[in-house]
PDB file of C-alpha atoms in Angstrom:
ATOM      1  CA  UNK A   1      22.862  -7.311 -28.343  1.00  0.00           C
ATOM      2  CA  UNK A   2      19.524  -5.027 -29.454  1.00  0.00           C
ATOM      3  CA  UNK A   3      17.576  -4.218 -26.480  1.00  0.00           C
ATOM      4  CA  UNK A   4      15.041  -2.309 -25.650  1.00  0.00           C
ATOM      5  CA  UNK A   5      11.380  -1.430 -24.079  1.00  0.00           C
ATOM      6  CA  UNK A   6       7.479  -1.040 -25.262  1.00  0.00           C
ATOM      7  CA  UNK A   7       5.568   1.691 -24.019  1.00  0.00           C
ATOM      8  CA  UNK A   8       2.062   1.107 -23.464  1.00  0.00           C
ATOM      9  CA  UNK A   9      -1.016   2.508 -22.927  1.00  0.00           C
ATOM     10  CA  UNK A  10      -3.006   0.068 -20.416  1.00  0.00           C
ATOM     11  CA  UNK A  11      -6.872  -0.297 -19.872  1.00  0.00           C
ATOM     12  CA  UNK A  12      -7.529  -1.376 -16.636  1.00  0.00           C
ATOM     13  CA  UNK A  13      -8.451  -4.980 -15.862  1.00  0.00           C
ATOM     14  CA  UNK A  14      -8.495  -5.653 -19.626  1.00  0.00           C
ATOM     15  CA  UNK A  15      -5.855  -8.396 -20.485  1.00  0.00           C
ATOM     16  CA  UNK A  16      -7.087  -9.032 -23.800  1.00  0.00           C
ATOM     17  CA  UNK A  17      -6.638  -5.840 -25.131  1.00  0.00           C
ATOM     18  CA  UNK A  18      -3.466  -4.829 -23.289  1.00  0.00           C
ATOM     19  CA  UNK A  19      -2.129  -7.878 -25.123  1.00  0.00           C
ATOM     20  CA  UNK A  20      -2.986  -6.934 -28.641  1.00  0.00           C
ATOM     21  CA  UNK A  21      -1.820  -3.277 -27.640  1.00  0.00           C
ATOM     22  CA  UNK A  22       1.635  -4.860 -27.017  1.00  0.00           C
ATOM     23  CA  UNK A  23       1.487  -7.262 -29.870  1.00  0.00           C
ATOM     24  CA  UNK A  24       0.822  -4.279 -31.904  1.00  0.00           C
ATOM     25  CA  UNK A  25       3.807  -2.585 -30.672  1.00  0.00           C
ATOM     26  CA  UNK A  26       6.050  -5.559 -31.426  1.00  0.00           C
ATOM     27  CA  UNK A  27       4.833  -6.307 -35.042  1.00  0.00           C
ATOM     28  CA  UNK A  28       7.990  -7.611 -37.112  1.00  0.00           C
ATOM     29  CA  UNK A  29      10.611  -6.856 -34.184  1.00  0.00           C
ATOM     30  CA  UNK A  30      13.427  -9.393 -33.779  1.00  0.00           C
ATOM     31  CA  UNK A  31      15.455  -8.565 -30.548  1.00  0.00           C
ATOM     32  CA  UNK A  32      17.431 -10.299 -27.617  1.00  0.00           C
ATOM     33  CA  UNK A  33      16.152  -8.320 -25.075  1.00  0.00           C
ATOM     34  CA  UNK A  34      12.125  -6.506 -24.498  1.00  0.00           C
ATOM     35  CA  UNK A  35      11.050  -4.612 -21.571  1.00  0.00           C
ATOM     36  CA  UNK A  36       7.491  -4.514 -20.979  1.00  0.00           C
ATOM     37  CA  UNK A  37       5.959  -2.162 -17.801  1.00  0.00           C
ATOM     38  CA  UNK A  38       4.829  -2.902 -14.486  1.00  0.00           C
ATOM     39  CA  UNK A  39       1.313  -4.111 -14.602  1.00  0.00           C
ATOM     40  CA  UNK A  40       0.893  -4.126 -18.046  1.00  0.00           C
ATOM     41  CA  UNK A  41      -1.490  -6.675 -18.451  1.00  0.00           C
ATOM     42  CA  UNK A  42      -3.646  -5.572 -15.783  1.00  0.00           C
ATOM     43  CA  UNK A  43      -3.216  -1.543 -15.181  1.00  0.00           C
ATOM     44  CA  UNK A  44      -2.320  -0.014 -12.370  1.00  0.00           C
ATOM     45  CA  UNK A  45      -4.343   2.241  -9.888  1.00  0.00           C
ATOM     46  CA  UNK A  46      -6.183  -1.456  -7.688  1.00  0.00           C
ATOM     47  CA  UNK A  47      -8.694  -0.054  -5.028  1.00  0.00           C
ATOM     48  CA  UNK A  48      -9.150  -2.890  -2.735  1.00  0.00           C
ATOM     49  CA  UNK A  49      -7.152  -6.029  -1.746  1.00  0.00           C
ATOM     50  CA  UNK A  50     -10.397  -8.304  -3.333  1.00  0.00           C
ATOM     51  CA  UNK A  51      -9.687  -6.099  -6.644  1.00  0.00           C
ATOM     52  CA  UNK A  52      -6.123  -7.126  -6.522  1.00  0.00           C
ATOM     53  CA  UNK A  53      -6.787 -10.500  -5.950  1.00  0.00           C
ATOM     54  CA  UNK A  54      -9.313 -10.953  -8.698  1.00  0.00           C
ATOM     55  CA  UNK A  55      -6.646  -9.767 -11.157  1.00  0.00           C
ATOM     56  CA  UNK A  56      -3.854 -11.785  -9.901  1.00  0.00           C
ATOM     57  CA  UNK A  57      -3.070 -15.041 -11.537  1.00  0.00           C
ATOM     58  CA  UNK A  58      -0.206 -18.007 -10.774  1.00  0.00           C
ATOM     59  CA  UNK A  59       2.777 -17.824 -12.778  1.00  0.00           C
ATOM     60  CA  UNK A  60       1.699 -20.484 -15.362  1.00  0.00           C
ATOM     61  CA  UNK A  61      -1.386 -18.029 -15.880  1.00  0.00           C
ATOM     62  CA  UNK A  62      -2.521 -16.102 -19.180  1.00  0.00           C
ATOM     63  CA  UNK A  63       0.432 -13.172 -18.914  1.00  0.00           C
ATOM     64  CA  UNK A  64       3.055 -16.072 -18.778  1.00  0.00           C
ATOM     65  CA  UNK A  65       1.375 -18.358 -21.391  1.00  0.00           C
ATOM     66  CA  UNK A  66       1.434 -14.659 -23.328  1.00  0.00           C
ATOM     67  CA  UNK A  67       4.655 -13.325 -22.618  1.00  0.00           C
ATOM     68  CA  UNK A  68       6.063 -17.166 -23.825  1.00  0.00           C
ATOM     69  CA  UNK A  69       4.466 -16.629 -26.904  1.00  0.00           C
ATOM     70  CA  UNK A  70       6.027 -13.053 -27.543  1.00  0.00           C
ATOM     71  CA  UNK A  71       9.145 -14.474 -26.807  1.00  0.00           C
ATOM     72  CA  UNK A  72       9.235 -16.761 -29.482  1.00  0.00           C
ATOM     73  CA  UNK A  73       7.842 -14.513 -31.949  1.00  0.00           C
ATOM     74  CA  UNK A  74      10.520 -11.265 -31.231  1.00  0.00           C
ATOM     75  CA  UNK A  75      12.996 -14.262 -30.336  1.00  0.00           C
ATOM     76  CA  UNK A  76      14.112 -11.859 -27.482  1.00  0.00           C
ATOM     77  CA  UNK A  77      14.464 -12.499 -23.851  1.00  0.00           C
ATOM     78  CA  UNK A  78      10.605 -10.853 -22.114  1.00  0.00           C
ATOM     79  CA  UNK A  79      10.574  -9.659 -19.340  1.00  0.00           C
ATOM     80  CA  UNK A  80       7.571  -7.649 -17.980  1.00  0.00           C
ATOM     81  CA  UNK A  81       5.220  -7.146 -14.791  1.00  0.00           C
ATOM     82  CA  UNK A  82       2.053  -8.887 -13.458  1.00  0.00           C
ATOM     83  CA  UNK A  83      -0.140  -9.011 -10.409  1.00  0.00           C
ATOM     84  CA  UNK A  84       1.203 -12.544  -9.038  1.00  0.00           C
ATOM     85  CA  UNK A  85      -0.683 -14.518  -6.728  1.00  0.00           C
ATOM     86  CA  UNK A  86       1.150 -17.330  -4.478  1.00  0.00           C
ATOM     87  CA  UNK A  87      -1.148 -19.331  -1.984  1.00  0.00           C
ATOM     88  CA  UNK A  88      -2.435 -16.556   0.263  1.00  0.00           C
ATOM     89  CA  UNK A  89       0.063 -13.964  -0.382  1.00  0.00           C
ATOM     90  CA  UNK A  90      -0.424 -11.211  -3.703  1.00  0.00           C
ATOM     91  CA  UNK A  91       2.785  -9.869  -5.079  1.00  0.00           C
ATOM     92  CA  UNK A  92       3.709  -7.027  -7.745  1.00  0.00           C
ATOM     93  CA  UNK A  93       6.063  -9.326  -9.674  1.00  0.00           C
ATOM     94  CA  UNK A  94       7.732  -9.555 -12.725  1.00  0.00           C
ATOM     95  CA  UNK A  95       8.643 -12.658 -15.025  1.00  0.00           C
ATOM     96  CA  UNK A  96      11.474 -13.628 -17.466  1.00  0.00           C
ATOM     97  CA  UNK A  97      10.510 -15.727 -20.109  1.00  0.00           C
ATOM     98  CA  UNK A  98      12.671 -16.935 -23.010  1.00  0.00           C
ATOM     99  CA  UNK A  99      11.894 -19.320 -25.716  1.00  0.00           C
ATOM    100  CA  UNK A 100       8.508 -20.289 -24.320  1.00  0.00           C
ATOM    101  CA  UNK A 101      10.151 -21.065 -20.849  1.00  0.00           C
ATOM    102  CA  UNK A 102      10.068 -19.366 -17.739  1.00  0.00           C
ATOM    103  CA  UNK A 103      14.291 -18.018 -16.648  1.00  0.00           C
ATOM    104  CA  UNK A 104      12.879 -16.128 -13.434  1.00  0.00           C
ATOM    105  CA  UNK A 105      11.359 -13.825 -11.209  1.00  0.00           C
ATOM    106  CA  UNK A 106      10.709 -11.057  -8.888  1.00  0.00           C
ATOM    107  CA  UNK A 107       8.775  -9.935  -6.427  1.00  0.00           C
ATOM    108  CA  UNK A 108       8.632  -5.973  -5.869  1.00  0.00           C
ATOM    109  CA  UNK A 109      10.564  -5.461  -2.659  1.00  0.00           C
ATOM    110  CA  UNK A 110       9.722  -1.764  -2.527  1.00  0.00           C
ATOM    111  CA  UNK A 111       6.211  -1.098  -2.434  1.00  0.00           C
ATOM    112  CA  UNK A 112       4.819   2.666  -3.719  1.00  0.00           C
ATOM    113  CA  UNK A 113       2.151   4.411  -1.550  1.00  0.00           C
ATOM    114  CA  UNK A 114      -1.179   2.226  -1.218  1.00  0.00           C
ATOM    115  CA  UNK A 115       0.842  -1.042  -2.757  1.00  0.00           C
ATOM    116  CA  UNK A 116       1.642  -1.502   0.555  1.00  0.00           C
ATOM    117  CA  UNK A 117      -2.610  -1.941   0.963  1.00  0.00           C
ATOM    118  CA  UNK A 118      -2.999  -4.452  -1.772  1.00  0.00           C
ATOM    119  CA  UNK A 119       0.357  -6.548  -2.123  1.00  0.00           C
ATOM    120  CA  UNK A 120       2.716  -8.310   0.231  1.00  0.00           C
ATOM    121  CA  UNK A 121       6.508  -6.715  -0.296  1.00  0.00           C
ATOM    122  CA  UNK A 122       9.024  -9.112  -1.778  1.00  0.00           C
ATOM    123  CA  UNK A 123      10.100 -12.055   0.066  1.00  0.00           C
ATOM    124  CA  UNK A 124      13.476 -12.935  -1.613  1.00  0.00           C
ATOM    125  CA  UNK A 125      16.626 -11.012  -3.230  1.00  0.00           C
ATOM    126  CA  UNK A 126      16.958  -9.980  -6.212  1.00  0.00           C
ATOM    127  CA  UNK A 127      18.793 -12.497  -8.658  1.00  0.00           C
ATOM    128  CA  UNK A 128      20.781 -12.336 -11.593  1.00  0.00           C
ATOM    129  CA  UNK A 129      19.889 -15.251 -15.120  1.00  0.00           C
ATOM    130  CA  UNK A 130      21.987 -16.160 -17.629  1.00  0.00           C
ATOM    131  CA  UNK A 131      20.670 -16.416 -21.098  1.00  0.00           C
ATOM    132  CA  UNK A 132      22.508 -16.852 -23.997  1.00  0.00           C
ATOM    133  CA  UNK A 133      25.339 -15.963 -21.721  1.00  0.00           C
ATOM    134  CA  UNK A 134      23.977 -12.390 -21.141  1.00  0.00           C
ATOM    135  CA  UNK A 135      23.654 -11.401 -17.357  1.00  0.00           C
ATOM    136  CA  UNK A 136      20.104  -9.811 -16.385  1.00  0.00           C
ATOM    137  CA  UNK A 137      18.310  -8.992 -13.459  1.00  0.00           C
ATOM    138  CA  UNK A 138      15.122  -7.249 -12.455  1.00  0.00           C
ATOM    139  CA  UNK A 139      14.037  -4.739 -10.425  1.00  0.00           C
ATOM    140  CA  UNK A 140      10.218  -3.064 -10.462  1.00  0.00           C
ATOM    141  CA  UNK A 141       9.835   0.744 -10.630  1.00  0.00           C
ATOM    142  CA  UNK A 142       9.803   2.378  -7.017  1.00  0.00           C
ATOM    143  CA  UNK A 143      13.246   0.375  -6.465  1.00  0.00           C
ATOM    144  CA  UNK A 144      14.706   3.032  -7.946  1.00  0.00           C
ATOM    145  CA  UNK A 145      14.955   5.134  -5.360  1.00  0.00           C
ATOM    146  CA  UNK A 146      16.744   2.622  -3.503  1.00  0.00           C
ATOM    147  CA  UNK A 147      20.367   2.560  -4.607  1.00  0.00           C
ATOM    148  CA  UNK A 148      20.986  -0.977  -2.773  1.00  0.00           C
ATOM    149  CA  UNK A 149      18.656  -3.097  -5.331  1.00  0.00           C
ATOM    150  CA  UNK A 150      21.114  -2.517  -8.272  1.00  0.00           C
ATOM    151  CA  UNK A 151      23.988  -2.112  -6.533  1.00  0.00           C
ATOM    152  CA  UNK A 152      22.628  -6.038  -5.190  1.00  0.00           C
ATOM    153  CA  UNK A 153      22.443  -7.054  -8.692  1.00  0.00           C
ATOM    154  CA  UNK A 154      25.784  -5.594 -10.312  1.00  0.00           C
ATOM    155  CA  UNK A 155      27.421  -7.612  -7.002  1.00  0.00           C
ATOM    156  CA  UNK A 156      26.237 -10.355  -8.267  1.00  0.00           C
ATOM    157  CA  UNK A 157      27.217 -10.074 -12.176  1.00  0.00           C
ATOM    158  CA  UNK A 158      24.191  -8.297 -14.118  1.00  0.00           C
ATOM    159  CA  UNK A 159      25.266  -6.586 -17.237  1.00  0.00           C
ATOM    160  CA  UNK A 160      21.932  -5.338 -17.830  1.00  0.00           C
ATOM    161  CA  UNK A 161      19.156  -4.566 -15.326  1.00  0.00           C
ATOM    162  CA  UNK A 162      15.482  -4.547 -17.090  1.00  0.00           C
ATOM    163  CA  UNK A 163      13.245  -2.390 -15.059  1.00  0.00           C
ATOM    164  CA  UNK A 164       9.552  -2.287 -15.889  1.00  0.00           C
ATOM    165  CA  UNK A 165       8.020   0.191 -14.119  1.00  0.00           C
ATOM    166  CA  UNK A 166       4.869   2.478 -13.894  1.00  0.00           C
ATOM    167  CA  UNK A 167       5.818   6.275 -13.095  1.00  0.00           C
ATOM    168  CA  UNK A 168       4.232   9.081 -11.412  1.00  0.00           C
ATOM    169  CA  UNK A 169       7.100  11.194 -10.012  1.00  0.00           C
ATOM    170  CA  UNK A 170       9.715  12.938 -12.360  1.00  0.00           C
ATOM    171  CA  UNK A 171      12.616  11.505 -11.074  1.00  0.00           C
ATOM    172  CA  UNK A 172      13.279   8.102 -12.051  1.00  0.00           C
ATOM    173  CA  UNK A 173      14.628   8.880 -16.041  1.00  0.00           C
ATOM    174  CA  UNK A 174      17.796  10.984 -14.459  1.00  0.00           C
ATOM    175  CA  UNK A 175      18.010   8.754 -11.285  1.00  0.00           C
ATOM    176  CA  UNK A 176      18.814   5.634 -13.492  1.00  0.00           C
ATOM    177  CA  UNK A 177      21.485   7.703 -15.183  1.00  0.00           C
ATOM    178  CA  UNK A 178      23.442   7.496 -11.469  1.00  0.00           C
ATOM    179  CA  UNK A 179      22.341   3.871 -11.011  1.00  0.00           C
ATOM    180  CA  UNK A 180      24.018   2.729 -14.282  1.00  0.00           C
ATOM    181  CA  UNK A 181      27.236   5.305 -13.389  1.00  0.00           C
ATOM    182  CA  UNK A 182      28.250   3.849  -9.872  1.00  0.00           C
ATOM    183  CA  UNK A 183      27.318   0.210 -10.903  1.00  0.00           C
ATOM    184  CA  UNK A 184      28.653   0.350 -14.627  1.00  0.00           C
ATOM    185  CA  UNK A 185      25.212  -1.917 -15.590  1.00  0.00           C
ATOM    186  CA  UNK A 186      23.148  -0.853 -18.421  1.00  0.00           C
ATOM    187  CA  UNK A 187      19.299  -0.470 -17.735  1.00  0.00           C
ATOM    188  CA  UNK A 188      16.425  -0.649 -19.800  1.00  0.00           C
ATOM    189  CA  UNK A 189      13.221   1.009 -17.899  1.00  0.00           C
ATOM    190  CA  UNK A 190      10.110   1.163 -19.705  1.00  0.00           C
ATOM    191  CA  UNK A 191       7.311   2.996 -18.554  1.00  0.00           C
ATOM    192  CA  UNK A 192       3.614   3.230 -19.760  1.00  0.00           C
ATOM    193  CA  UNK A 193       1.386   6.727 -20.211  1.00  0.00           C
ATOM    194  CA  UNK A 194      -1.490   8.430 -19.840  1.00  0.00           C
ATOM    195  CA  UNK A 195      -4.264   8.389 -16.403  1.00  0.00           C
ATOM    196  CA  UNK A 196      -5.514   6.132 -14.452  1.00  0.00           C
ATOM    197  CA  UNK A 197      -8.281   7.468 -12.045  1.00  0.00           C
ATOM    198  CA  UNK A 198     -10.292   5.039 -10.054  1.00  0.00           C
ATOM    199  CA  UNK A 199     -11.233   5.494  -6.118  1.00  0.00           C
ATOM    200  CA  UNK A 200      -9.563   7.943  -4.410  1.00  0.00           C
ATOM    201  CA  UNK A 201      -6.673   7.903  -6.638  1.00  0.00           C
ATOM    202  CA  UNK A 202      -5.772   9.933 -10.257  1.00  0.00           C
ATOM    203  CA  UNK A 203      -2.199   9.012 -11.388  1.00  0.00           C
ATOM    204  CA  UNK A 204      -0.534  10.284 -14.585  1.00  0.00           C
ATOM    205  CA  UNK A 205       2.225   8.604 -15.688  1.00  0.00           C
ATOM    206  CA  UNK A 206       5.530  10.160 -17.074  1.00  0.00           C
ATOM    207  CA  UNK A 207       5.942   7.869 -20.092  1.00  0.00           C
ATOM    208  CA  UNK A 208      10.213   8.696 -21.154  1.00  0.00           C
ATOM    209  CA  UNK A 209      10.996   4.920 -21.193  1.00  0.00           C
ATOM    210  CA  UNK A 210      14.511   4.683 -21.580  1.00  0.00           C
ATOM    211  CA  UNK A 211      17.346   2.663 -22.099  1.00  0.00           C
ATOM    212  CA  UNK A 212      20.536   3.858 -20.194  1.00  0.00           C
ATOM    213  CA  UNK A 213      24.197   2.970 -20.696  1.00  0.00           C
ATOM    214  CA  UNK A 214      26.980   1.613 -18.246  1.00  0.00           C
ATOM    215  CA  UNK A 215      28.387   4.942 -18.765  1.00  0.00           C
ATOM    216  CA  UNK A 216      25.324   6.844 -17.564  1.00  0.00           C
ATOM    217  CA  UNK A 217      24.460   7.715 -21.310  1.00  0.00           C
ATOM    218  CA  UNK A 218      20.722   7.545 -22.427  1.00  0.00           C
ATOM    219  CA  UNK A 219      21.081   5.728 -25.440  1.00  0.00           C
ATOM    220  CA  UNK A 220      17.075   5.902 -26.202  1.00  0.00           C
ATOM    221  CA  UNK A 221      14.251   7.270 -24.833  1.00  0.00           C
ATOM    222  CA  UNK A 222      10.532   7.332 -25.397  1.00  0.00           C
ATOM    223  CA  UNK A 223       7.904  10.438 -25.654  1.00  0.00           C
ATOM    224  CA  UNK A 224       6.125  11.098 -22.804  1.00  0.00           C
ATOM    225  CA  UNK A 225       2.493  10.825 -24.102  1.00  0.00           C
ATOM    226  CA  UNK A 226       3.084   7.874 -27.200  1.00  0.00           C
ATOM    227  CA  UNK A 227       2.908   4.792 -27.132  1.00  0.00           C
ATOM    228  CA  UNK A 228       6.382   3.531 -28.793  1.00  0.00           C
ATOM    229  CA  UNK A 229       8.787   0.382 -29.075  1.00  0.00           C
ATOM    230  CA  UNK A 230      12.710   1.579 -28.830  1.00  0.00           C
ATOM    231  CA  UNK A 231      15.899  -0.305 -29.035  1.00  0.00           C
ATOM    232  CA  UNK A 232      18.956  -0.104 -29.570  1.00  0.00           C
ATOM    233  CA  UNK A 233      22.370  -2.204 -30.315  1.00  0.00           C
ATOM    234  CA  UNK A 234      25.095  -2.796 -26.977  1.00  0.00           C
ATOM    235  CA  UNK A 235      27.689  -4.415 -26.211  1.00  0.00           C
ATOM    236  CA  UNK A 236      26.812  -6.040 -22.554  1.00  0.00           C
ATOM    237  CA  UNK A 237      30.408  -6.993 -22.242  1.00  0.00           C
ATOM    238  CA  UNK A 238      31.369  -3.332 -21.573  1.00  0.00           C
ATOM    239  CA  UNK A 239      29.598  -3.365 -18.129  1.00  0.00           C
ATOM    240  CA  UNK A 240      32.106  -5.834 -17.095  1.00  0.00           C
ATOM    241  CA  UNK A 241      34.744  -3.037 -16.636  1.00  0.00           C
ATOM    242  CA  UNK A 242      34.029  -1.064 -13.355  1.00  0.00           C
ATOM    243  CA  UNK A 243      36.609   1.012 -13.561  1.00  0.00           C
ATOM    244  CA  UNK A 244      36.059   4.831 -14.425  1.00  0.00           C
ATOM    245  CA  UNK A 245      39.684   5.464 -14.400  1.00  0.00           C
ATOM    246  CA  UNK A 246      43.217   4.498 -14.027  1.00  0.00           C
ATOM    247  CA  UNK A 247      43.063   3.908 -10.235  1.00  0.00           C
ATOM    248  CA  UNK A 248      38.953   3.377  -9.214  1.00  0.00           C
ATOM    249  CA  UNK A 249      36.694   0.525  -9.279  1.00  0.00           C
ATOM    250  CA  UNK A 250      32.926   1.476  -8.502  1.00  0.00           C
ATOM    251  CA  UNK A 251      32.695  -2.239  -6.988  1.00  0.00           C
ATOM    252  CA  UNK A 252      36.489  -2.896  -5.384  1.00  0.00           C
ATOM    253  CA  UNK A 253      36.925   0.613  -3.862  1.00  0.00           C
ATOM    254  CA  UNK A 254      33.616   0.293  -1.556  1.00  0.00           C
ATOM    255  CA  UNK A 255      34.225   0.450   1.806  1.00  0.00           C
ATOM    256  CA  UNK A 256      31.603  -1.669   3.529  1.00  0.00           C
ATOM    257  CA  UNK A 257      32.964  -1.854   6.904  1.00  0.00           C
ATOM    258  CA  UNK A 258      33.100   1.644   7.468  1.00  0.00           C
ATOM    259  CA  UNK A 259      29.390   2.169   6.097  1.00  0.00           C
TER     260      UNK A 259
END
């Protein structure tokens, strides 16, 4: 299975051009599997709830109708981030979109700093698709820091957890090394670069989009101030086995009643 992430470089509020930027990036790639960032279509750094609303679109909108077409021209399984809007409510969400059809989504549950201004936090759990009898899930940057989200999804069967994401502290790249270790899931996070400053708010972003192994090793990773398209070749199937030795099971040996 080849699997990997884009790296991008975002202008804010211009869709158009963050789609030929990522198009661009994806020229001639065949792959079962792309990552794209959080917010990618859209940047990142919102000032106002009527900004984020202006930007956010259904999930039949122009991302999706662009992320189906990517899909059938890389072939791969996209999954990557928008600004989501559902009756009233505004989310930080991500789609999955294979073969011109929408798998799934997700709605960030975890909320970074003035998110928690602009969007509503997730309303449902995580969830694990089956394509092509590969086992993915989603999860949205901050959720990182929050070791229950993939430990959620490897409960419930992901081999691989894609991860779009838009990064400001240093943390995340050798956090998701522990993530994939204690849930024996592979992860693909990918990360955009440069500054966004707008408002009140100047955010530089760590780039180092990476693609992690169910052994904790970083099979790929991404410079921290490019723009760049990385995958690489797994074998899913490997995450299947939770055991790290003879006698322990990261899943069977929890404890939950005592926790």
């Amino acid at each position: 299975m080849k699997i990997g992430y884009v790296q991008t470089l975002p202008e804010f509020g211009q869709k158009e051009q963050n789609f030929k930027e990522v198009n661009r990036l994806l020229s001639g790639v065949s792959a079962d599997l792309v990552v794209l960032p959080e917010l990618f279509a859209t940047g990142y750094t919102i000032t106002s709830k009527d900004e984020a609303r202006a930007l956010s679109e259904k999930k039949n909108g122009e991302t999706a109708l662009f992320l189906e077409k990517i899909s059938v021209l890389t072939g791969a399984v996209i999954v990557g981030g928008f600004v989501e809007k559902d009756d009233d409510h505004i989310y930080n969400s991500a789609m999955m979109v294979y073969r011109g059809q929408l798998i799934g989504m997700y709605r960030k549950i975890h909320l970074f700093n003035k998110e928690k201004r602009w969007f509503s936090p997730g309303d449902r759990p995580p969830e694990v698709y089956t394509v092509n009898g590969w086992k993915i899930g989603m999860m949205i940057c901050f959720d990182w820091i929050f070791p229950e989200i993939s430990r959620a999804l490897a409960l419930k069967g992901a081999q691989i957890i894609a991860h779009p994401s838009n990064l400001v502290m240093p943390h995340c790249q050798k956090a998701m090394v522990t993530r994939c270790i204690e849930n024996r899931v592979f992860a693909v996070t990918s990360n955009r670069i440069g500054e966004e400053k707008r408002g009140e708010d100047h955010f530089r972003f760590t780039g180092g989009s990476q693609v992690t192994s169910c052994d904790g090793e970083i099979l790929c990773s991404a410079p921290e101030r490019e723009t760049h398209a990385g995958f690489v070749i797994i074998d899913q199937v490997l995450s299947e086995n939770k055991m790290i030795n003879a006698y322990n099971d990261v899943l069977l040996d929890r404890r939950p009643e005592l926790y």
